[in-house]
PDB file of C-alpha atoms in Angstrom:
ATOM      1  CA  MET A   1     128.622  81.567 174.311  1.00 44.00           C
ATOM      2  CA  SER A   2     129.319  77.868 174.839  1.00 47.00           C
ATOM      3  CA  GLN A   3     126.303  75.579 174.904  1.00 71.00           C
ATOM      4  CA  LYS A   4     127.775  73.299 177.556  1.00 90.00           C
ATOM      5  CA  THR A   5     125.140  72.174 180.063  1.00 93.00           C
ATOM      6  CA  VAL A   6     126.186  73.087 183.603  1.00 94.00           C
ATOM      7  CA  ILE A   7     123.055  71.914 185.445  1.00 95.00           C
ATOM      8  CA  ARG A   8     120.460  69.335 184.505  1.00 96.00           C
ATOM      9  CA  ALA A   9     117.640  68.603 186.940  1.00 97.00           C
ATOM     10  CA  GLU A  10     115.027  65.955 186.115  1.00 97.00           C
ATOM     11  CA  GLY A  11     111.941  65.268 188.228  1.00 97.00           C
ATOM     12  CA  VAL A  12     113.539  66.596 191.418  1.00 97.00           C
ATOM     13  CA  SER A  13     111.487  66.519 194.633  1.00 97.00           C
ATOM     14  CA  ARG A  14     112.269  67.283 198.270  1.00 96.00           C
ATOM     15  CA  ARG A  15     109.920  66.801 201.207  1.00 95.00           C
ATOM     16  CA  PHE A  16     110.293  67.732 204.857  1.00 93.00           C
ATOM     17  CA  GLY A  17     108.434  66.219 207.800  1.00 90.00           C
ATOM     18  CA  LYS A  18     106.108  63.233 207.832  1.00 87.00           C
ATOM     19  CA  GLY A  19     102.408  62.508 207.806  1.00 85.00           C
ATOM     20  CA  ALA A  20     100.144  65.487 208.351  1.00 83.00           C
ATOM     21  CA  ALA A  21     103.209  67.675 208.949  1.00 87.00           C
ATOM     22  CA  GLU A  22     104.821  66.830 205.605  1.00 90.00           C
ATOM     23  CA  VAL A  23     105.758  69.795 203.424  1.00 91.00           C
ATOM     24  CA  VAL A  24     106.576  69.363 199.741  1.00 92.00           C
ATOM     25  CA  ALA A  25     109.269  72.023 199.276  1.00 95.00           C
ATOM     26  CA  VAL A  26     110.273  71.037 195.722  1.00 96.00           C
ATOM     27  CA  ASP A  27     107.831  69.054 193.577  1.00 96.00           C
ATOM     28  CA  GLN A  28     108.892  67.294 190.340  1.00 96.00           C
ATOM     29  CA  VAL A  29     111.125  70.119 189.088  1.00 97.00           C
ATOM     30  CA  SER A  30     113.014  69.784 185.800  1.00 97.00           C
ATOM     31  CA  PHE A  31     115.250  72.388 184.131  1.00 97.00           C
ATOM     32  CA  SER A  32     118.675  72.828 182.536  1.00 96.00           C
ATOM     33  CA  LEU A  33     121.159  75.678 182.804  1.00 96.00           C
ATOM     34  CA  MET A  34     123.791  76.388 180.169  1.00 95.00           C
ATOM     35  CA  GLN A  35     127.290  77.761 180.677  1.00 93.00           C
ATOM     36  CA  GLY A  36     127.333  81.560 180.808  1.00 94.00           C
ATOM     37  CA  GLU A  37     123.716  82.032 181.887  1.00 96.00           C
ATOM     38  CA  PHE A  38     122.715  84.731 184.398  1.00 96.00           C
ATOM     39  CA  ALA A  39     119.577  83.146 185.801  1.00 97.00           C
ATOM     40  CA  ALA A  40     117.396  83.440 188.879  1.00 97.00           C
ATOM     41  CA  LEU A  41     115.016  81.168 190.744  1.00 97.00           C
ATOM     42  CA  VAL A  42     112.265  83.541 191.816  1.00 96.00           C
ATOM     43  CA  GLY A  43     109.027  83.357 193.739  1.00 93.00           C
ATOM     44  CA  PRO A  44     107.449  84.237 197.083  1.00 90.00           C
ATOM     45  CA  SER A  45     108.728  82.994 200.423  1.00 89.00           C
ATOM     46  CA  GLY A  46     108.032  79.276 200.738  1.00 90.00           C
ATOM     47  CA  SER A  47     108.012  78.680 196.978  1.00 93.00           C
ATOM     48  CA  GLY A  48     110.985  76.306 197.192  1.00 94.00           C
ATOM     49  CA  LYS A  49     113.664  78.415 195.529  1.00 95.00           C
ATOM     50  CA  SER A  50     116.260  78.233 198.335  1.00 93.00           C
ATOM     51  CA  THR A  51     115.625  74.505 198.791  1.00 95.00           C
ATOM     52  CA  LEU A  52     116.142  73.952 195.074  1.00 96.00           C
ATOM     53  CA  LEU A  53     119.350  75.995 195.120  1.00 96.00           C
ATOM     54  CA  ASN A  54     120.635  73.871 198.018  1.00 95.00           C
ATOM     55  CA  LEU A  55     119.797  70.701 196.108  1.00 96.00           C
ATOM     56  CA  VAL A  56     121.608  71.940 192.999  1.00 95.00           C
ATOM     57  CA  GLY A  57     124.624  72.860 195.122  1.00 94.00           C
ATOM     58  CA  GLY A  58     124.791  69.482 196.821  1.00 93.00           C
ATOM     59  CA  LEU A  59     124.092  71.009 200.239  1.00 93.00           C
ATOM     60  CA  ASP A  60     120.977  68.838 200.524  1.00 94.00           C
ATOM     61  CA  ASP A  61     119.845  65.594 198.876  1.00 94.00           C
ATOM     62  CA  ALA A  62     116.760  65.158 196.722  1.00 95.00           C
ATOM     63  CA  ASP A  63     114.180  62.536 197.706  1.00 95.00           C
ATOM     64  CA  HIS A  64     113.463  61.790 194.050  1.00 95.00           C
ATOM     65  CA  GLY A  65     114.847  62.753 190.676  1.00 96.00           C
ATOM     66  CA  THR A  66     118.299  63.416 189.250  1.00 97.00           C
ATOM     67  CA  ILE A  67     120.617  66.409 189.470  1.00 97.00           C
ATOM     68  CA  GLU A  68     123.695  66.545 187.277  1.00 96.00           C
ATOM     69  CA  LEU A  69     126.217  69.341 187.717  1.00 93.00           C
ATOM     70  CA  ALA A  70     129.166  69.610 185.335  1.00 89.00           C
ATOM     71  CA  GLY A  71     128.219  66.172 184.023  1.00 90.00           C
ATOM     72  CA  ARG A  72     128.262  64.426 187.420  1.00 93.00           C
ATOM     73  CA  ASP A  73     125.223  62.882 189.069  1.00 95.00           C
ATOM     74  CA  LEU A  74     125.299  64.333 192.590  1.00 95.00           C
ATOM     75  CA  ALA A  75     123.498  61.304 194.025  1.00 93.00           C
ATOM     76  CA  SER A  76     126.352  59.048 192.889  1.00 94.00           C
ATOM     77  CA  LEU A  77     128.901  60.874 195.061  1.00 94.00           C
ATOM     78  CA  SER A  78     129.823  59.918 198.623  1.00 93.00           C
ATOM     79  CA  ALA A  79     129.758  62.634 201.300  1.00 92.00           C
ATOM     80  CA  SER A  80     133.507  63.255 200.975  1.00 93.00           C
ATOM     81  CA  GLU A  81     133.362  63.180 197.168  1.00 95.00           C
ATOM     82  CA  LYS A  82     130.483  65.650 197.227  1.00 94.00           C
ATOM     83  CA  SER A  83     132.456  67.973 199.520  1.00 92.00           C
ATOM     84  CA  ASP A  84     135.431  67.884 197.157  1.00 92.00           C
ATOM     85  CA  PHE A  85     133.134  68.364 194.169  1.00 93.00           C
ATOM     86  CA  ARG A  86     131.554  71.467 195.708  1.00 92.00           C
ATOM     87  CA  ARG A  87     135.014  72.842 196.494  1.00 91.00           C
ATOM     88  CA  ASP A  88     136.228  72.427 192.930  1.00 91.00           C
ATOM     89  CA  HIS A  89     133.124  73.164 190.851  1.00 92.00           C
ATOM     90  CA  ILE A  90     130.729  75.442 192.778  1.00 94.00           C
ATOM     91  CA  GLY A  91     131.096  78.935 194.203  1.00 94.00           C
ATOM     92  CA  PHE A  92     128.603  79.908 196.915  1.00 94.00           C
ATOM     93  CA  ILE A  93     127.386  83.367 197.936  1.00 93.00           C
ATOM     94  CA  PHE A  94     125.072  83.580 200.960  1.00 89.00           C
ATOM     95  CA  GLN A  95     123.029  86.514 202.240  1.00 86.00           C
ATOM     96  CA  SER A  96     124.905  86.349 205.576  1.00 86.00           C
ATOM     97  CA  TYR A  97     128.318  86.568 203.786  1.00 87.00           C
ATOM     98  CA  ASN A  98     129.726  83.546 205.714  1.00 90.00           C
ATOM     99  CA  LEU A  99     133.253  84.957 205.860  1.00 94.00           C
ATOM    100  CA  ILE A 100     135.730  83.592 208.400  1.00 95.00           C
ATOM    101  CA  PRO A 101     135.989  86.455 210.935  1.00 96.00           C
ATOM    102  CA  VAL A 102     139.582  85.810 212.071  1.00 97.00           C
ATOM    103  CA  LEU A 103     140.902  85.887 208.501  1.00 97.00           C
ATOM    104  CA  SER A 104     141.569  88.969 206.390  1.00 97.00           C
ATOM    105  CA  ALA A 105     139.679  89.582 203.165  1.00 97.00           C
ATOM    106  CA  ALA A 106     142.635  88.247 201.180  1.00 97.00           C
ATOM    107  CA  GLU A 107     142.887  85.161 203.390  1.00 97.00           C
ATOM    108  CA  ASN A 108     139.152  84.472 203.024  1.00 96.00           C
ATOM    109  CA  ILE A 109     139.545  84.568 199.245  1.00 96.00           C
ATOM    110  CA  GLU A 110     142.690  82.452 199.363  1.00 96.00           C
ATOM    111  CA  TYR A 111     141.320  79.774 201.682  1.00 94.00           C
ATOM    112  CA  ILE A 112     139.557  77.607 199.097  1.00 90.00           C
ATOM    113  CA  MET A 113     142.654  77.654 196.902  1.00 94.00           C
ATOM    114  CA  LEU A 114     144.670  76.369 199.862  1.00 93.00           C
ATOM    115  CA  LEU A 115     142.248  73.453 200.089  1.00 91.00           C
ATOM    116  CA  GLN A 116     142.683  72.858 196.374  1.00 92.00           C
ATOM    117  CA  GLY A 117     146.468  72.749 196.695  1.00 93.00           C
ATOM    118  CA  VAL A 118     147.107  75.768 194.461  1.00 93.00           C
ATOM    119  CA  LYS A 119     150.717  76.983 194.726  1.00 94.00           C
ATOM    120  CA  GLY A 120     151.433  80.124 196.750  1.00 93.00           C
ATOM    121  CA  ALA A 121     152.452  82.414 193.900  1.00 95.00           C
ATOM    122  CA  GLU A 122     149.325  81.561 191.909  1.00 95.00           C
ATOM    123  CA  ARG A 123     147.143  82.009 195.001  1.00 94.00           C
ATOM    124  CA  ARG A 124     148.521  85.489 195.600  1.00 94.00           C
ATOM    125  CA  ARG A 125     148.121  86.448 191.959  1.00 95.00           C
ATOM    126  CA  ARG A 126     144.550  85.219 191.923  1.00 93.00           C
ATOM    127  CA  VAL A 127     143.672  86.958 195.209  1.00 96.00           C
ATOM    128  CA  ASN A 128     144.995  90.299 193.928  1.00 94.00           C
ATOM    129  CA  GLU A 129     143.141  89.813 190.652  1.00 93.00           C
ATOM    130  CA  MET A 130     139.874  89.059 192.447  1.00 92.00           C
ATOM    131  CA  LEU A 131     140.227  92.029 194.815  1.00 94.00           C
ATOM    132  CA  GLU A 132     140.716  94.309 191.831  1.00 92.00           C
ATOM    133  CA  ILE A 133     137.778  92.835 189.924  1.00 90.00           C
ATOM    134  CA  VAL A 134     135.359  93.394 192.833  1.00 91.00           C
ATOM    135  CA  GLY A 135     136.694  96.881 193.571  1.00 91.00           C
ATOM    136  CA  LEU A 136     138.557  96.135 196.803  1.00 94.00           C
ATOM    137  CA  SER A 137     142.187  96.704 195.787  1.00 94.00           C
ATOM    138  CA  GLY A 138     144.220  97.756 198.818  1.00 94.00           C
ATOM    139  CA  LEU A 139     141.687  96.377 201.304  1.00 96.00           C
ATOM    140  CA  GLY A 140     142.850  92.769 201.370  1.00 96.00           C
ATOM    141  CA  HIS A 141     144.376  93.190 204.849  1.00 96.00           C
ATOM    142  CA  ARG A 142     141.068  94.102 206.491  1.00 97.00           C
ATOM    143  CA  ARG A 143     139.095  91.583 208.484  1.00 97.00           C
ATOM    144  CA  PRO A 144     135.320  91.276 207.954  1.00 95.00           C
ATOM    145  CA  ALA A 145     134.515  93.343 211.075  1.00 95.00           C
ATOM    146  CA  GLU A 146     136.476  96.224 209.561  1.00 97.00           C
ATOM    147  CA  MET A 147     134.412  96.220 206.378  1.00 95.00           C
ATOM    148  CA  SER A 148     130.912  97.348 205.446  1.00 94.00           C
ATOM    149  CA  GLY A 149     128.243  94.822 204.510  1.00 92.00           C
ATOM    150  CA  GLY A 150     128.679  95.629 200.853  1.00 92.00           C
ATOM    151  CA  GLN A 151     132.435  95.177 201.062  1.00 94.00           C
ATOM    152  CA  GLN A 152     132.005  91.848 202.859  1.00 94.00           C
ATOM    153  CA  GLN A 153     129.651  90.614 200.142  1.00 92.00           C
ATOM    154  CA  ARG A 154     132.184  91.676 197.504  1.00 92.00           C
ATOM    155  CA  VAL A 155     134.749  89.547 199.323  1.00 95.00           C
ATOM    156  CA  ALA A 156     132.236  86.697 199.190  1.00 94.00           C
ATOM    157  CA  VAL A 157     131.895  87.169 195.424  1.00 93.00           C
ATOM    158  CA  ALA A 158     135.684  87.181 195.040  1.00 93.00           C
ATOM    159  CA  ARG A 159     135.956  84.046 197.187  1.00 94.00           C
ATOM    160  CA  ALA A 160     133.286  82.312 195.113  1.00 93.00           C
ATOM    161  CA  MET A 161     135.186  83.095 191.913  1.00 90.00           C
ATOM    162  CA  ALA A 162     138.683  82.329 193.151  1.00 89.00           C
ATOM    163  CA  SER A 163     138.471  78.601 192.497  1.00 84.00           C
ATOM    164  CA  ASN A 164     137.288  79.038 188.882  1.00 86.00           C
ATOM    165  CA  PRO A 165     134.022  77.160 189.523  1.00 90.00           C
ATOM    166  CA  GLU A 166     131.595  75.839 186.922  1.00 89.00           C
ATOM    167  CA  ILE A 167     128.844  77.942 188.474  1.00 94.00           C
ATOM    168  CA  ILE A 168     128.205  80.443 191.245  1.00 95.00           C
ATOM    169  CA  LEU A 169     125.071  79.865 193.346  1.00 96.00           C
ATOM    170  CA  ALA A 170     123.855  82.979 195.150  1.00 95.00           C
ATOM    171  CA  ASP A 171     121.113  82.739 197.790  1.00 93.00           C
ATOM    172  CA  GLU A 172     119.517  86.172 198.349  1.00 91.00           C
ATOM    173  CA  PRO A 173     122.936  87.892 198.031  1.00 91.00           C
ATOM    174  CA  THR A 174     121.487  91.409 198.309  1.00 91.00           C
ATOM    175  CA  ALA A 175     119.084  90.764 201.203  1.00 88.00           C
ATOM    176  CA  ASN A 176     121.233  92.475 203.849  1.00 88.00           C
ATOM    177  CA  LEU A 177     122.370  95.371 201.664  1.00 89.00           C
ATOM    178  CA  ASP A 178     120.858  98.797 201.057  1.00 91.00           C
ATOM    179  CA  SER A 179     119.516  99.457 197.568  1.00 91.00           C
ATOM    180  CA  LYS A 180     122.513 101.406 196.240  1.00 91.00           C
ATOM    181  CA  THR A 181     125.045  98.867 197.519  1.00 91.00           C
ATOM    182  CA  GLY A 182     122.955  95.975 196.225  1.00 91.00           C
ATOM    183  CA  ILE A 183     122.767  97.475 192.745  1.00 93.00           C
ATOM    184  CA  ALA A 184     126.532  98.062 192.685  1.00 91.00           C
ATOM    185  CA  LEU A 185     127.165  94.451 193.708  1.00 91.00           C
ATOM    186  CA  LEU A 186     124.769  93.135 191.063  1.00 93.00           C
ATOM    187  CA  GLU A 187     126.457  95.221 188.382  1.00 92.00           C
ATOM    188  CA  THR A 188     129.792  93.688 189.412  1.00 90.00           C
ATOM    189  CA  MET A 189     128.360  90.200 189.080  1.00 91.00           C
ATOM    190  CA  ARG A 190     126.750  90.998 185.749  1.00 92.00           C
ATOM    191  CA  GLN A 191     130.058  92.321 184.432  1.00 90.00           C
ATOM    192  CA  LEU A 192     131.744  89.088 185.530  1.00 89.00           C
ATOM    193  CA  ASN A 193     129.053  87.146 183.705  1.00 91.00           C
ATOM    194  CA  GLU A 194     129.420  89.169 180.515  1.00 91.00           C
ATOM    195  CA  SER A 195     133.196  89.633 180.418  1.00 88.00           C
ATOM    196  CA  GLN A 196     134.337  86.256 181.743  1.00 86.00           C
ATOM    197  CA  GLY A 197     131.362  84.019 181.019  1.00 88.00           C
ATOM    198  CA  VAL A 198     130.833  83.198 184.694  1.00 88.00           C
ATOM    199  CA  THR A 199     127.581  81.273 185.176  1.00 93.00           C
ATOM    200  CA  PHE A 200     125.273  82.544 187.937  1.00 96.00           C
ATOM    201  CA  LEU A 201     122.132  81.080 189.458  1.00 97.00           C
ATOM    202  CA  PHE A 202     120.380  83.225 192.062  1.00 97.00           C
ATOM    203  CA  SER A 203     117.633  82.406 194.522  1.00 95.00           C
ATOM    204  CA  THR A 204     115.751  85.628 195.205  1.00 93.00           C
ATOM    205  CA  HIS A 205     112.616  87.689 195.474  1.00 90.00           C
ATOM    206  CA  ASP A 206     114.613  90.939 195.138  1.00 91.00           C
ATOM    207  CA  GLN A 207     113.273  93.045 192.282  1.00 93.00           C
ATOM    208  CA  LYS A 208     116.787  94.392 191.583  1.00 93.00           C
ATOM    209  CA  ILE A 209     117.973  90.892 190.668  1.00 94.00           C
ATOM    210  CA  ILE A 210     114.767  90.113 188.788  1.00 94.00           C
ATOM    211  CA  ASP A 211     115.283  93.252 186.676  1.00 93.00           C
ATOM    212  CA  ARG A 212     118.836  92.224 185.766  1.00 94.00           C
ATOM    213  CA  ALA A 213     118.594  88.474 185.294  1.00 95.00           C
ATOM    214  CA  LYS A 214     118.685  87.156 181.739  1.00 95.00           C
ATOM    215  CA  ARG A 215     116.470  84.224 182.663  1.00 96.00           C
ATOM    216  CA  LEU A 216     113.776  83.921 185.314  1.00 97.00           C
ATOM    217  CA  ILE A 217     112.610  80.525 186.560  1.00 97.00           C
ATOM    218  CA  TRP A 218     109.426  81.175 188.547  1.00 96.00           C
ATOM    219  CA  LEU A 219     108.514  78.803 191.368  1.00 96.00           C
ATOM    220  CA  GLU A 220     105.217  78.455 193.200  1.00 96.00           C
ATOM    221  CA  ASP A 221     104.470  75.790 195.804  1.00 94.00           C
ATOM    222  CA  GLY A 222     107.616  73.927 194.820  1.00 95.00           C
ATOM    223  CA  ARG A 223     106.834  73.752 191.102  1.00 96.00           C
ATOM    224  CA  ILE A 224     108.135  75.696 188.107  1.00 97.00           C
ATOM    225  CA  VAL A 225     105.228  77.770 186.788  1.00 97.00           C
ATOM    226  CA  ASP A 226     107.118  79.884 184.243  1.00 96.00           C
ATOM    227  CA  ASP A 227     110.557  80.043 182.615  1.00 96.00           C
ATOM    228  CA  GLN A 228     111.350  83.293 180.798  1.00 91.00           C
ATOM    229  CA  ARG A 229     114.483  84.311 178.921  1.00 87.00           C
ATOM    230  CA  ALA A 230     115.586  87.900 178.496  1.00 72.00           C
ATOM    231  CA  GLN A 231     113.988  88.555 175.122  1.00 60.00           C
ATOM    232  CA  THR A 232     110.545  87.778 176.598  1.00 46.00           C
ATOM    233  CA  LEU A 233     110.950  89.723 179.852  1.00 48.00           C
TER     234      LEU A 233
END
């Protein structure tokens, strides 16, 4: 496995509100993530894990500290540069799927590659490859409303991978799925991690993810209280 650093966070803090209403969501957090890791930010509701994931993904800005992703300091990027950077380097998976309802599964997967300017033949090849990898071959013509929740989340995984990102950030990806479907989806993602070296960082309190992650970064009240790798789990 390559030892390239994908994420480096140093002294990162994020506060919401002011005065007596101020909430410290993330408090002086520092950690690094290497290429090929299958890691999870875990902790109870309100521990700061989703906020931290949003900061790492450039969806929100830290009040203090530094976040580098793929060697770039996110704070140094303009809004448009950050948007382009997310498009080219980060794959996102959300618990609500966030598929475009008027597009087919194949078109949802293809969309980010259109934005990247990938040529048509390569887009089609990549879409078919992704559909096969996530177990949806032959279903690319279906729109989200014609698919089960598990199938929609598999499309979301395929879409996240289609752009060959540095990392995939997954915020509670199994929250809206039944146990059997969630396990099947997690096994797909773990296979992608092991066979293709895809880097994953989850935000979750789902025991199924906790049981399968190779690294657990525990948060409590916005701070990292433990950081365990697989051999110590």
